Amino acid sequence: MAATNKEQTIALEASGLVKLYKGCGRPALDGFSIVIREGDIFGLLGPNGAGKTTAISIMSSLLRASRGTVMIFGADTRRQADKVKEMIGLVPQEIALYRQLTARENLRYFGKLYGIKGRALGSRIDECLDFVGLLPKADQLVETYSGGMKRRVNLAVGILHQPKLLFLDEPTVGIDAQSRDMILARLAALNQAGTTMVYTTHYMEEAERLCSEVAIMDSGRVLSQGKPGELMKDGGHDTLQDMFFSLTGRKLRD
Amino acid sequence: MFGKLFATLVKDLLLLWRDRAGLLVLFVMPAVLVVIITLVQNNVYKLMGETAARVILVDQDQGELGKQIIERMSRVEMVTAIAGETISEEMAIDLVAGGDFQAGIIIPAGTTSGMIAEAESEVRSSLTADTPVKKGAAPELRILFDPTVMGGFRSAMQNSLAMVLMEYEVRTKIDLLSRLLPEYVETEMKKSAGNFAEYIKVPPFDLKMSTDPILKVRAASASRDGLAVVPTPVQHNVPAWALFGMFFIVIPMAGSLIKERQEETLSRLMSMPVAYSVILAGKIIAFMLVCCAQFTLIYLLGRFVLPLLGLESFRLGPEWEAALIVVLAASLAATCYGIMLGTICKTYEQASMFGSISVVAASAIGGVMVPVYAMPAIMQKLSVISPIGWGLKAFLNIFIRGGKVSAVTGELSLLLLFSGATAFVAWLIFSRRATTGS
């Protein structure tokens, strides 16, 4: 669970984000605004096509918004992109690794891109692989790993440079219960150590278990935002899933 | 910055090293092609008469002429018997028609004596106008050709044989003149000497005239520094197929970019505190090193392996620095084209198909398969748009014409311009994607 006694510095503030893709009738983001405080695990929930990945891409400075601003620990993601990139980590939805390299070779490469060198890099790689339980298999090619192992290396790369803010785009999709449980436990431990997180998932029980604050979004807008317990209580719902359905409906999003 | 660039370079080399199928395409394909095509073209050159040919000589005459032909046409391997058996006319026709020999010369019986008789008649006729020339005393020589040999070889053979015959004929006529002229002079002088005729005795003439030509022609390849390298299949194919292989780097290069984009590794890279240009530079250098390794491999094949197969050794020549600059410029052009392809294409299949088709087409019109000068006029005009053609022209300028860097600045400029243009297009598309997300 998120740390509650931290100083409430604003880690991320997205204001009035609008994103229009060429050829799309409606905007992917339409006035999207959130505030995330330092130490939070912020769950971004929504059905397919709600705009979660677009929001993460803009907030992590991968994509330029058509309108609106994003500030991360006081730095503008467009004007101070380099400063922002030093502070953030990204765990993409796909296994963003070189499959024909070993886990250690992947971490060494990405570590060097973060400017970590020499022994510091070697010991940090060992720490991260140990953290996700893959140190004994560090020198195996990633392509030989199971889905869960790949997800864990994906996470290890994201935390290699000890980011202040970590973006996780559905980090547990398509893996077994054991691997998911381990990843959630590790994320909670990271949060305890001070890492703020933005977390997208389709698993409501994950969000309930992990997130200190959630935003439910649809059609590019935030429909509701707050602490999961308070939101459920205010809406008279027993579970986050009930609240999710009541806000976004049960209609299929194909 | 250099640490990040070097890390990318090492990573990409490691990935290429582990992609065994990709390595096969990049290294084995051009190596196999250069060996096969050079061997095949060597045979074509043989049919064109550029190399030594084997010719059957059926000498039914058994006179001096046959000996003269064998002696004077020493560049051609003359075969007069097979397994100790004299070759008949029918056998000769079969062997030449079957392609075992490129040509056959048949000297009918009585050729030498007939030729001497006709020559004597000519000499006598020239001395006494009332003596008619006896034409047709000598039978015609026949020359047979393998139907597949090309025009150049046929002309060369016919001309060589005509030269030998002419030389023999002139020498025979000089010998006859030496013998008949004193007889004629003596006879004519006696006619007008009256009573003194019995005292007239003309000594025999001994006209010893060489049949070697006084005016000689020396053929040599035009080269700037006097180094005459004969344009052979090896000198053409080694740089040509090395370039072909080097440009195939576009497929793994484009594939690497597409894979990074599809698997979101690109997103991860873009979220890191490093300029994408640094990552791209590391990638370009890694793939350029592979291109240089490809050229080195094909060069070593040409230098050391092709001679083992009966071909001549590839000569790099003294201007190796110029060659290195062309290798680097061509490598840069190939990798930048790969970047453009990797940026434009959405899938590996698209890049692989378009990449291979465009490289094969550029090779064909650039003169890799058939020299540009041997193409139809329209294709010769088209060849100027092929980056592979620019690279090949630069290499041939260096390896065959002995040119220095200054001789290939035009081709180098074109290759660099092509690199810049393709990189610029890639950058435009990449920037648009980053902005619009489409």
XYZ file of C-alpha atoms in Angstrom:
692
model
C 0.000 0.000 0.000
C 1.173 3.517 -0.679
C 3.092 5.531 1.833
C 0.772 7.963 3.536
C 3.132 9.932 5.694
C 5.191 11.480 2.903
C 5.353 15.146 2.232
C 2.618 15.871 -0.285
C 4.764 17.248 -3.100
C 3.130 17.156 -6.505
C 4.890 14.510 -8.577
C 2.864 14.964 -11.751
C 0.292 17.462 -12.874
C -1.443 17.048 -16.223
C -3.662 19.980 -17.200
C -6.235 20.017 -19.969
C -4.546 17.458 -22.199
C -6.078 17.107 -25.636
C -4.768 14.700 -28.225
C -6.112 14.525 -31.740
C -4.908 11.752 -34.029
C -5.043 12.430 -37.741
C -8.024 10.735 -39.310
C -9.834 10.103 -35.996
C -13.188 11.763 -35.540
C -12.946 12.280 -31.784
C -9.952 13.191 -29.638
C -8.101 10.404 -27.835
C -7.726 12.741 -24.888
C -10.278 15.449 -24.294
C -9.368 17.770 -21.447
C -7.563 15.104 -19.436
C -6.338 16.456 -16.107
C -4.874 14.679 -13.072
C -2.683 15.492 -10.129
C -0.432 12.824 -8.614
C 1.303 13.402 -5.313
C 4.746 12.090 -4.463
C 4.580 8.614 -2.942
C 1.305 7.700 -4.573
C 0.592 4.674 -6.691
C -1.850 6.244 -9.072
C -4.097 3.815 -10.916
C -5.323 4.912 -14.323
C -8.330 2.735 -15.114
C -10.500 2.603 -18.159
C -11.863 0.333 -20.879
C -10.030 -0.280 -24.151
C -9.764 2.930 -26.166
C -10.342 5.126 -23.121
C -7.018 6.926 -23.740
C -4.829 5.376 -21.015
C -1.844 4.563 -23.234
C -2.072 7.939 -24.983
C -2.111 9.637 -21.551
C 0.925 7.647 -20.390
C 2.751 8.368 -23.663
C 2.195 12.107 -23.308
C 2.985 12.164 -19.575
C 6.224 10.228 -20.147
C 7.168 12.710 -22.932
C 6.987 10.115 -25.730
C 4.166 11.894 -27.492
C 3.292 15.536 -27.918
C -0.159 16.649 -26.808
C -2.263 18.732 -29.168
C -3.031 20.979 -26.205
C -2.337 21.080 -22.480
C 0.721 20.714 -20.280
C 2.377 18.098 -18.103
C 4.657 19.009 -15.219
C 6.755 16.355 -13.487
C 8.285 17.425 -10.194
C 7.963 21.000 -11.454
C 9.590 20.364 -14.857
C 7.681 20.816 -18.108
C 7.781 17.594 -20.150
C 8.112 19.533 -23.422
C 10.481 22.320 -22.477
C 12.597 20.347 -20.014
C 12.371 16.922 -21.572
C 15.937 15.899 -20.659
C 15.406 16.776 -16.991
C 12.095 14.927 -16.983
C 13.639 11.832 -18.585
C 16.232 11.651 -15.808
C 13.403 11.410 -13.270
C 11.037 8.986 -14.938
C 11.065 5.286 -15.706
C 8.823 3.469 -18.151
C 7.572 -0.103 -18.170
C 5.762 -0.362 -21.521
C 2.859 -2.673 -22.204
C 4.956 -4.738 -24.636
C 8.097 -6.605 -23.576
C 10.372 -3.760 -24.614
C 13.573 -5.799 -24.533
C 16.067 -7.190 -27.007
C 15.096 -10.846 -27.033
C 18.395 -12.039 -28.460
C 20.308 -10.485 -25.593
C 20.486 -11.890 -22.086
C 18.724 -10.117 -19.236
C 22.087 -8.853 -17.987
C 23.067 -7.576 -21.467
C 19.733 -5.768 -21.763
C 20.156 -4.116 -18.393
C 23.780 -3.219 -19.148
C 22.776 -1.510 -22.391
C 19.861 0.435 -20.924
C 21.944 1.250 -17.824
C 24.635 2.812 -20.003
C 21.999 4.884 -21.783
C 20.980 6.176 -18.336
C 24.611 7.144 -17.788
C 25.373 4.490 -15.156
C 28.913 3.198 -15.530
C 31.456 0.685 -14.322
C 31.045 -1.142 -11.042
C 28.026 0.946 -10.071
C 26.255 -0.403 -13.147
C 27.293 -3.992 -12.444
C 26.067 -3.921 -8.856
C 22.858 -2.095 -9.807
C 22.119 -4.739 -12.481
C 22.575 -7.485 -9.872
C 20.307 -5.613 -7.436
C 17.545 -5.177 -9.986
C 17.701 -8.770 -11.230
C 17.712 -10.006 -7.652
C 14.753 -7.737 -6.909
C 12.674 -9.441 -9.603
C 14.039 -12.899 -8.760
C 16.028 -13.426 -11.940
C 19.632 -13.182 -10.798
C 20.272 -16.937 -11.249
C 19.040 -16.718 -14.839
C 20.621 -13.375 -15.654
C 22.801 -14.778 -18.434
C 20.043 -16.541 -20.325
C 18.712 -15.050 -23.543
C 15.440 -13.204 -22.942
C 13.789 -15.157 -25.775
C 14.153 -18.326 -23.696
C 12.229 -16.807 -20.740
C 8.603 -17.478 -19.875
C 6.066 -14.648 -20.187
C 6.251 -13.901 -16.476
C 10.046 -13.774 -16.488
C 10.032 -11.378 -19.435
C 7.588 -9.112 -17.573
C 9.899 -9.134 -14.562
C 12.931 -8.133 -16.677
C 10.758 -5.457 -18.274
C 10.161 -4.102 -14.755
C 13.845 -4.436 -13.799
C 14.861 -2.214 -16.728
C 12.267 0.375 -15.713
C 13.669 0.722 -12.201
C 17.375 0.383 -13.096
C 18.174 4.082 -12.670
C 15.988 4.449 -9.557
C 13.411 6.806 -11.073
C 11.356 9.113 -8.877
C 8.283 8.487 -11.016
C 7.596 5.144 -12.679
C 5.049 4.693 -15.462
C 3.678 1.154 -15.722
C 1.441 0.368 -18.679
C -0.383 -2.880 -17.846
C 2.753 -4.541 -16.440
C 0.995 -7.782 -15.452
C -0.953 -8.519 -18.609
C -0.849 -12.120 -19.824
C 1.161 -13.720 -17.028
C 0.458 -16.384 -14.414
C -0.840 -15.650 -10.916
C 2.538 -16.305 -9.266
C 4.431 -13.862 -11.459
C 1.669 -11.284 -11.059
C 1.707 -11.653 -7.299
C 5.465 -11.207 -7.243
C 5.357 -8.124 -9.470
C 2.670 -6.507 -7.322
C 4.662 -7.257 -4.173
C 7.785 -5.758 -5.704
C 5.912 -2.662 -6.830
C 4.570 -2.178 -3.298
C 8.122 -2.505 -1.971
C 9.387 0.041 -4.479
C 6.642 2.417 -3.458
C 7.594 1.962 0.169
C 11.111 2.916 -0.825
C 9.764 6.194 -2.240
C 8.969 5.626 -5.909
C 5.826 7.303 -7.161
C 3.954 5.291 -9.778
C 1.393 5.760 -12.529
C -0.212 2.414 -13.169
C -2.652 1.346 -15.856
C -4.454 -1.976 -15.608
C -7.642 -3.772 -16.554
C -7.498 -5.818 -13.349
C -9.634 -3.999 -10.776
C -8.505 -6.181 -7.902
C -4.910 -5.196 -8.668
C -5.821 -1.525 -8.518
C -7.737 -2.051 -5.274
C -4.783 -3.894 -3.749
C -2.011 -1.594 -4.944
C -3.213 1.925 -5.701
C -3.426 4.747 -3.200
C -5.431 6.786 -5.688
C -7.261 5.948 -8.902
C -8.734 7.812 -11.834
C -11.398 6.138 -13.942
C -11.387 7.475 -17.459
C -13.354 7.000 -20.644
C -13.459 8.771 -24.001
C -10.311 10.696 -23.120
C -11.726 12.244 -19.961
C -11.346 11.514 -16.243
C -14.765 10.485 -14.941
C -13.834 10.052 -11.317
C -10.680 10.418 -9.243
C -9.853 9.707 -5.589
C -8.810 7.051 -3.086
C -10.368 3.706 -4.015
C -12.061 3.210 -0.629
C -13.551 6.700 -0.580
C -14.744 6.472 -4.181
C -16.507 3.171 -3.533
C -18.057 4.506 -0.342
C -19.246 7.724 -1.966
C -20.734 5.850 -4.889
C -22.285 3.143 -2.732
C -20.341 0.356 -4.454
C -18.930 -2.757 -2.839
C -16.063 -3.175 -5.250
C -14.025 -1.021 -7.564
C -15.254 -3.155 -10.426
C -18.895 -2.271 -9.662
C -17.997 1.388 -9.629
C -16.036 0.976 -12.887
C -19.026 -0.574 -14.637
C -21.403 2.039 -13.280
C -19.183 4.797 -14.705
C -18.138 3.259 -18.030
C -21.061 0.931 -18.720
C -21.094 -2.749 -19.705
C -21.162 -2.206 -23.452
C -18.317 -3.971 -25.300
C -15.542 -1.734 -26.657
C -14.411 -3.338 -29.919
C 27.533 10.839 -25.342
C 30.279 8.604 -26.762
C 29.645 6.019 -24.048
C 25.977 5.812 -25.083
C 26.899 5.693 -28.764
C 29.457 2.958 -28.132
C 26.957 0.982 -26.017
C 24.468 1.070 -28.920
C 27.173 0.036 -31.384
C 28.161 -2.959 -29.219
C 24.508 -3.919 -28.656
C 23.695 -3.877 -32.383
C 26.822 -5.847 -33.307
C 25.910 -8.426 -30.660
C 22.358 -8.685 -32.027
C 23.655 -9.111 -35.590
C 26.149 -11.723 -34.428
C 23.332 -13.737 -32.859
C 21.129 -13.428 -35.943
C 22.654 -16.333 -37.852
C 20.079 -16.240 -40.650
C 20.783 -12.561 -41.179
C 24.524 -13.222 -41.260
C 24.011 -15.875 -43.915
C 22.232 -13.343 -46.118
C 24.837 -10.665 -45.504
C 28.010 -12.717 -45.869
C 27.353 -16.078 -47.510
C 25.023 -14.824 -50.257
C 27.462 -12.295 -51.827
C 30.357 -14.717 -51.304
C 28.576 -17.523 -53.153
C 27.372 -15.141 -55.866
C 30.812 -13.670 -56.508
C 32.331 -17.146 -56.952
C 29.544 -18.535 -59.157
C 29.020 -15.453 -61.310
C 32.757 -14.965 -61.820
C 33.196 -18.569 -62.906
C 30.221 -18.313 -65.234
C 31.344 -15.010 -66.723
C 34.872 -16.329 -67.129
C 33.444 -18.904 -69.515
C 31.537 -16.191 -71.346
C 34.771 -14.237 -71.720
C 36.296 -17.418 -73.115
C 33.514 -17.640 -75.681
C 34.136 -14.024 -76.549
C 37.787 -14.867 -77.158
C 39.192 -12.957 -74.196
C 40.993 -16.033 -72.940
C 42.861 -18.948 -74.516
C 40.684 -21.204 -76.655
C 41.123 -24.791 -77.912
C 41.009 -25.327 -81.663
C 41.088 -28.553 -83.683
C 43.405 -28.652 -86.676
C 42.544 -31.262 -89.320
C 45.577 -31.278 -91.599
C 44.743 -33.376 -94.649
C 47.407 -31.488 -96.564
C 50.360 -32.529 -94.393
C 52.389 -29.759 -95.997
C 54.206 -26.673 -94.798
C 51.002 -24.668 -94.241
C 49.809 -26.774 -91.287
C 53.154 -26.329 -89.536
C 52.984 -22.582 -90.143
C 49.493 -22.339 -88.683
C 50.521 -24.218 -85.519
C 53.659 -22.110 -85.142
C 52.108 -18.740 -85.852
C 48.865 -19.156 -83.905
C 50.665 -20.089 -80.717
C 48.133 -18.253 -78.501
C 45.576 -20.852 -79.465
C 45.876 -24.420 -78.268
C 45.948 -26.438 -81.530
C 44.853 -30.031 -81.172
C 45.701 -32.325 -84.085
C 45.129 -35.726 -82.482
C 43.067 -37.171 -79.642
C 44.477 -40.165 -77.764
C 47.034 -40.625 -80.540
C 44.369 -40.791 -83.228
C 44.423 -38.241 -86.028
C 41.208 -36.228 -86.128
C 39.059 -36.659 -89.197
C 36.838 -33.931 -90.638
C 33.676 -35.664 -89.374
C 35.129 -36.014 -85.873
C 36.127 -32.365 -85.927
C 32.619 -31.272 -86.875
C 31.137 -33.374 -84.045
C 33.605 -32.135 -81.439
C 33.182 -28.473 -82.339
C 29.395 -28.738 -82.642
C 29.323 -30.436 -79.230
C 31.189 -27.550 -77.622
C 34.345 -29.515 -76.779
C 36.355 -27.116 -78.920
C 35.622 -23.511 -79.778
C 36.713 -23.879 -83.417
C 38.181 -26.244 -85.986
C 40.439 -25.520 -88.981
C 40.421 -27.920 -91.903
C 43.303 -27.823 -94.387
C 42.257 -29.895 -97.409
C 44.764 -32.125 -99.167
C 46.814 -30.298 -101.809
C 46.472 -26.880 -100.239
C 50.206 -26.188 -99.958
C 51.038 -27.440 -103.457
C 48.012 -25.707 -104.929
C 48.924 -22.460 -103.243
C 52.529 -22.698 -104.489
C 51.316 -23.445 -108.013
C 48.968 -20.458 -108.011
C 51.614 -18.199 -106.496
C 54.105 -19.254 -109.143
C 51.529 -18.543 -111.811
C 50.972 -15.082 -110.329
C 54.690 -14.313 -110.173
C 55.214 -15.487 -113.754
C 52.211 -13.461 -114.864
C 53.578 -10.353 -113.202
C 56.902 -10.813 -115.008
C 55.457 -11.623 -118.419
C 52.152 -10.025 -119.139
C 51.225 -12.658 -121.708
C 51.313 -15.466 -119.113
C 47.770 -16.005 -117.748
C 47.178 -16.550 -113.994
C 45.901 -20.023 -113.114
C 43.191 -19.341 -110.549
C 41.635 -21.938 -108.267
C 44.608 -24.232 -107.997
C 44.498 -24.122 -104.175
C 41.462 -25.507 -102.334
C 39.751 -23.309 -99.700
C 40.574 -23.722 -96.028
C 37.539 -24.145 -93.797
C 37.035 -22.865 -90.301
C 34.252 -24.260 -88.133
C 32.851 -22.560 -85.021
C 31.012 -23.811 -81.968
C 27.521 -22.309 -82.485
C 27.660 -20.689 -79.019
C 30.860 -18.684 -79.544
C 30.330 -15.002 -79.916
C 31.095 -12.708 -82.826
C 34.233 -11.253 -81.318
C 35.898 -14.627 -81.081
C 34.883 -15.610 -84.623
C 36.348 -12.401 -86.082
C 39.534 -12.775 -84.059
C 40.044 -16.366 -85.203
C 39.311 -15.599 -88.849
C 41.629 -12.578 -88.843
C 44.431 -14.522 -87.161
C 44.158 -17.328 -89.691
C 44.005 -14.872 -92.610
C 47.161 -13.190 -91.280
C 49.011 -16.507 -91.103
C 47.906 -17.442 -94.614
C 48.832 -14.030 -95.974
C 52.254 -14.208 -94.337
C 52.904 -17.685 -95.766
C 51.679 -16.610 -99.176
C 53.927 -13.505 -99.230
C 56.964 -15.550 -98.180
C 56.213 -18.149 -100.865
C 55.889 -15.431 -103.496
C 59.187 -13.840 -102.391
C 60.897 -17.236 -102.635
C 59.417 -17.756 -106.092
C 60.453 -14.272 -107.117
C 63.999 -14.999 -105.924
C 64.026 -18.023 -108.182
C 62.112 -16.744 -111.215
C 63.397 -13.167 -111.428
C 67.000 -14.110 -112.375
C 65.656 -16.520 -115.011
C 63.434 -13.790 -116.459
C 66.168 -11.114 -116.402
C 68.652 -13.479 -118.034
C 66.182 -14.471 -120.751
C 65.270 -10.857 -121.527
C 68.893 -9.703 -121.574
C 69.900 -12.552 -123.875
C 67.160 -11.570 -126.313
C 68.678 -8.120 -126.837
C 72.361 -9.107 -126.477
C 72.692 -10.728 -129.879
C 76.079 -12.464 -130.260
C 76.968 -11.717 -126.670
C 74.080 -13.644 -125.302
C 76.151 -16.611 -124.377
C 78.231 -14.398 -122.072
C 75.230 -13.187 -120.086
C 74.766 -14.911 -116.763
C 72.568 -13.389 -114.064
C 73.506 -14.521 -110.565
C 70.699 -16.001 -108.445
C 68.776 -13.535 -106.262
C 68.399 -14.189 -102.629
C 65.566 -11.957 -101.474
C 65.706 -12.441 -97.742
C 62.848 -10.284 -96.585
C 61.441 -10.696 -93.157
C 57.732 -11.255 -92.948
C 57.624 -9.629 -89.541
C 55.742 -6.344 -89.794
C 57.810 -3.164 -89.630
C 54.887 -1.102 -88.323
C 53.656 -2.643 -85.134
C 50.640 -2.041 -82.961
C 50.755 -2.399 -79.213
C 47.396 -2.691 -77.444
C 47.078 -1.580 -73.802
C 44.326 -0.538 -71.438
C 44.131 3.207 -70.990
C 45.003 4.051 -67.388
C 46.009 7.256 -65.697
C 49.206 5.976 -64.098
C 50.207 3.432 -66.696
C 48.986 0.499 -64.627
C 47.230 -1.635 -67.149
C 44.799 -3.914 -65.364
C 42.858 -6.004 -67.801
C 39.094 -5.752 -67.146
C 38.381 -9.323 -66.221
C 35.371 -10.960 -64.575
C 37.300 -10.966 -61.279
C 38.152 -7.253 -61.363
C 34.505 -6.467 -62.153
C 32.670 -8.997 -60.006
C 34.551 -8.609 -56.731
C 33.578 -4.949 -56.197
C 30.194 -5.435 -57.905
C 28.950 -8.294 -55.722
C 30.553 -6.821 -52.619
C 28.402 -3.717 -53.197
C 25.345 -5.893 -53.813
C 25.886 -7.645 -50.474
C 26.607 -4.383 -48.682
C 23.342 -2.849 -49.854
C 21.475 -5.897 -48.560
C 22.271 -4.474 -45.110
C 19.097 -2.413 -45.656
C 16.976 -5.408 -44.688
C 18.443 -6.128 -41.219
C 18.863 -2.381 -40.655
C 15.223 -1.655 -41.472
C 14.155 -4.805 -39.617
C 15.978 -3.705 -36.491
C 14.178 -0.326 -36.499
C 10.774 -1.901 -37.198
C 11.273 -4.454 -34.426
C 12.220 -1.751 -31.949
C 9.104 0.169 -32.902
C 6.752 -2.851 -32.794
C 8.093 -4.206 -29.510
C 8.058 -0.746 -27.893
C 11.801 -0.828 -27.276
C 11.761 2.451 -29.169
C 9.327 3.879 -26.589
C 11.704 2.815 -23.856
C 14.658 4.376 -25.685
C 12.708 7.586 -26.286
C 11.849 7.819 -22.588
C 15.549 7.786 -21.705
C 17.832 10.791 -21.286
C 19.630 10.250 -24.571
C 19.109 11.906 -27.935
C 17.737 9.467 -30.492
C 20.337 10.769 -32.945
C 23.042 9.283 -30.675
C 21.314 5.879 -30.708
C 20.913 6.092 -34.470
C 24.572 7.068 -34.926
C 25.633 4.019 -32.899
C 23.407 1.861 -35.048
C 24.724 3.364 -38.294
C 28.349 2.791 -37.253
C 27.592 -0.825 -36.259
C 25.962 -1.575 -39.619
C 28.702 0.280 -41.511
C 31.277 -1.930 -39.771
C 29.343 -4.953 -41.007
C 29.433 -3.520 -44.557
C 33.216 -3.066 -44.262
C 33.516 -6.667 -43.031
C 31.446 -7.817 -46.039
C 33.731 -5.970 -48.450
C 36.809 -7.403 -46.731
C 35.426 -10.932 -47.009
C 34.648 -10.570 -50.724
C 38.059 -8.974 -51.299
C 39.803 -11.886 -49.535
C 37.758 -14.320 -51.636
C 38.831 -12.536 -54.792
C 42.441 -12.337 -53.672
C 42.971 -15.844 -52.323
C 40.075 -18.197 -53.150
C 39.242 -17.376 -56.785
C 42.830 -18.192 -57.910
C 42.331 -21.670 -56.449
C 39.410 -22.089 -58.864
C 41.516 -21.251 -61.890
C 40.688 -17.553 -62.005
C 43.125 -14.719 -61.629
C 43.659 -12.998 -58.313
C 41.808 -9.756 -57.552
C 44.115 -6.725 -57.552
C 43.318 -3.945 -55.089
C 45.969 -1.712 -56.633
C 47.945 1.048 -55.003
C 44.978 3.338 -54.309
C 43.590 1.356 -51.376
C 42.852 4.538 -49.422
C 40.558 5.691 -52.234
C 38.890 2.273 -52.214
C 38.389 2.511 -48.450
C 36.705 5.898 -48.810
C 34.337 4.459 -51.431
C 33.591 1.480 -49.135
C 32.718 3.894 -46.310
C 30.585 6.128 -48.548
C 28.703 3.146 -50.009
C 28.206 1.701 -46.498
C 26.790 4.998 -45.285
C 24.442 5.169 -48.277
C 23.249 1.604 -47.649
C 22.637 2.135 -43.914
C 20.862 5.463 -44.423
C 18.644 3.833 -47.050
C 17.953 1.098 -44.472
C 16.946 3.754 -41.933
C 14.564 5.340 -44.417
C 13.056 1.970 -45.249
C 12.767 1.056 -41.569
C 11.006 4.341 -40.883
C 8.596 4.194 -43.813
C 7.666 0.490 -43.705
C 5.231 -0.696 -41.102
C 6.204 -4.367 -41.041
C 9.368 -6.409 -41.511
C 7.744 -8.174 -44.457
C 7.215 -4.860 -46.244
C 10.816 -3.776 -45.637
C 12.183 -7.148 -46.635
C 10.218 -7.254 -49.881
C 10.736 -3.651 -50.912
C 14.359 -3.695 -49.733
C 15.362 -6.770 -51.698
C 13.507 -5.718 -54.854
C 15.000 -2.239 -54.799
C 18.534 -3.535 -54.167
C 18.311 -6.120 -56.953
C 16.870 -3.494 -59.332
C 19.539 -0.937 -58.392
C 22.204 -3.617 -58.884
C 20.871 -4.599 -62.289
C 20.669 -1.062 -63.638
C 23.896 -0.143 -61.860
C 25.903 -2.670 -63.847
C 26.478 -5.366 -61.240
C 25.145 -8.180 -63.397
C 25.896 -6.834 -66.872
C 28.376 -3.971 -67.426
C 26.600 -0.684 -68.099
C 28.282 -0.245 -71.510
C 26.717 -3.544 -72.647
C 23.177 -2.419 -71.775
C 20.612 -0.927 -74.162
C 20.739 2.878 -74.403
C 17.640 3.383 -72.228
C 19.107 1.244 -69.428
C 22.419 3.082 -69.683
C 20.519 6.320 -69.071
C 18.695 4.745 -66.126
C 21.921 3.498 -64.594
C 22.849 7.013 -63.494
C 20.158 6.902 -60.812
C 21.521 3.786 -59.099
C 23.557 4.316 -55.901
C 25.030 0.847 -56.460
C 25.999 2.021 -59.950
C 27.767 5.074 -58.452
C 29.682 2.862 -56.059
C 30.608 0.401 -58.795
C 31.731 3.155 -61.142
C 33.939 4.545 -58.390
C 35.439 1.108 -57.657
C 36.108 0.391 -61.349
C 37.714 3.829 -61.683
C 40.088 2.867 -58.868
C 40.671 -0.832 -59.547
C 40.759 -0.861 -63.361
C 41.539 2.692 -64.435
C 43.981 3.312 -61.591
C 42.109 6.427 -60.446
C 42.787 8.251 -57.179
C 40.262 9.824 -54.789
C 40.125 12.896 -57.021
C 38.897 10.691 -59.868
C 35.862 9.519 -57.909
C 34.740 12.709 -56.164
C 31.619 12.829 -58.341
C 30.489 9.348 -57.298
C 31.447 10.007 -53.658
C 29.394 13.207 -53.670
C 26.391 11.376 -55.098
C 26.649 8.628 -52.456
C 26.899 11.207 -49.661
C 24.016 13.190 -51.120
C 21.913 10.011 -51.284
C 22.809 9.243 -47.642
C 21.804 12.755 -46.587
C 18.562 12.688 -48.576
C 17.415 9.300 -47.260
C 18.343 10.223 -43.673
C 16.416 13.487 -44.078
C 13.288 11.706 -45.330
C 13.556 9.280 -42.392
C 13.917 12.177 -39.966
C 10.861 13.958 -41.426
C 8.689 10.849 -41.063
C 10.045 10.052 -37.613
C 9.409 13.608 -36.385
C 5.891 13.587 -37.804
C 5.178 10.308 -36.013
C 6.541 11.648 -32.730
C 4.263 14.670 -33.029
C 1.123 13.061 -34.307
C 1.552 9.566 -32.912
C 0.303 8.105 -36.215
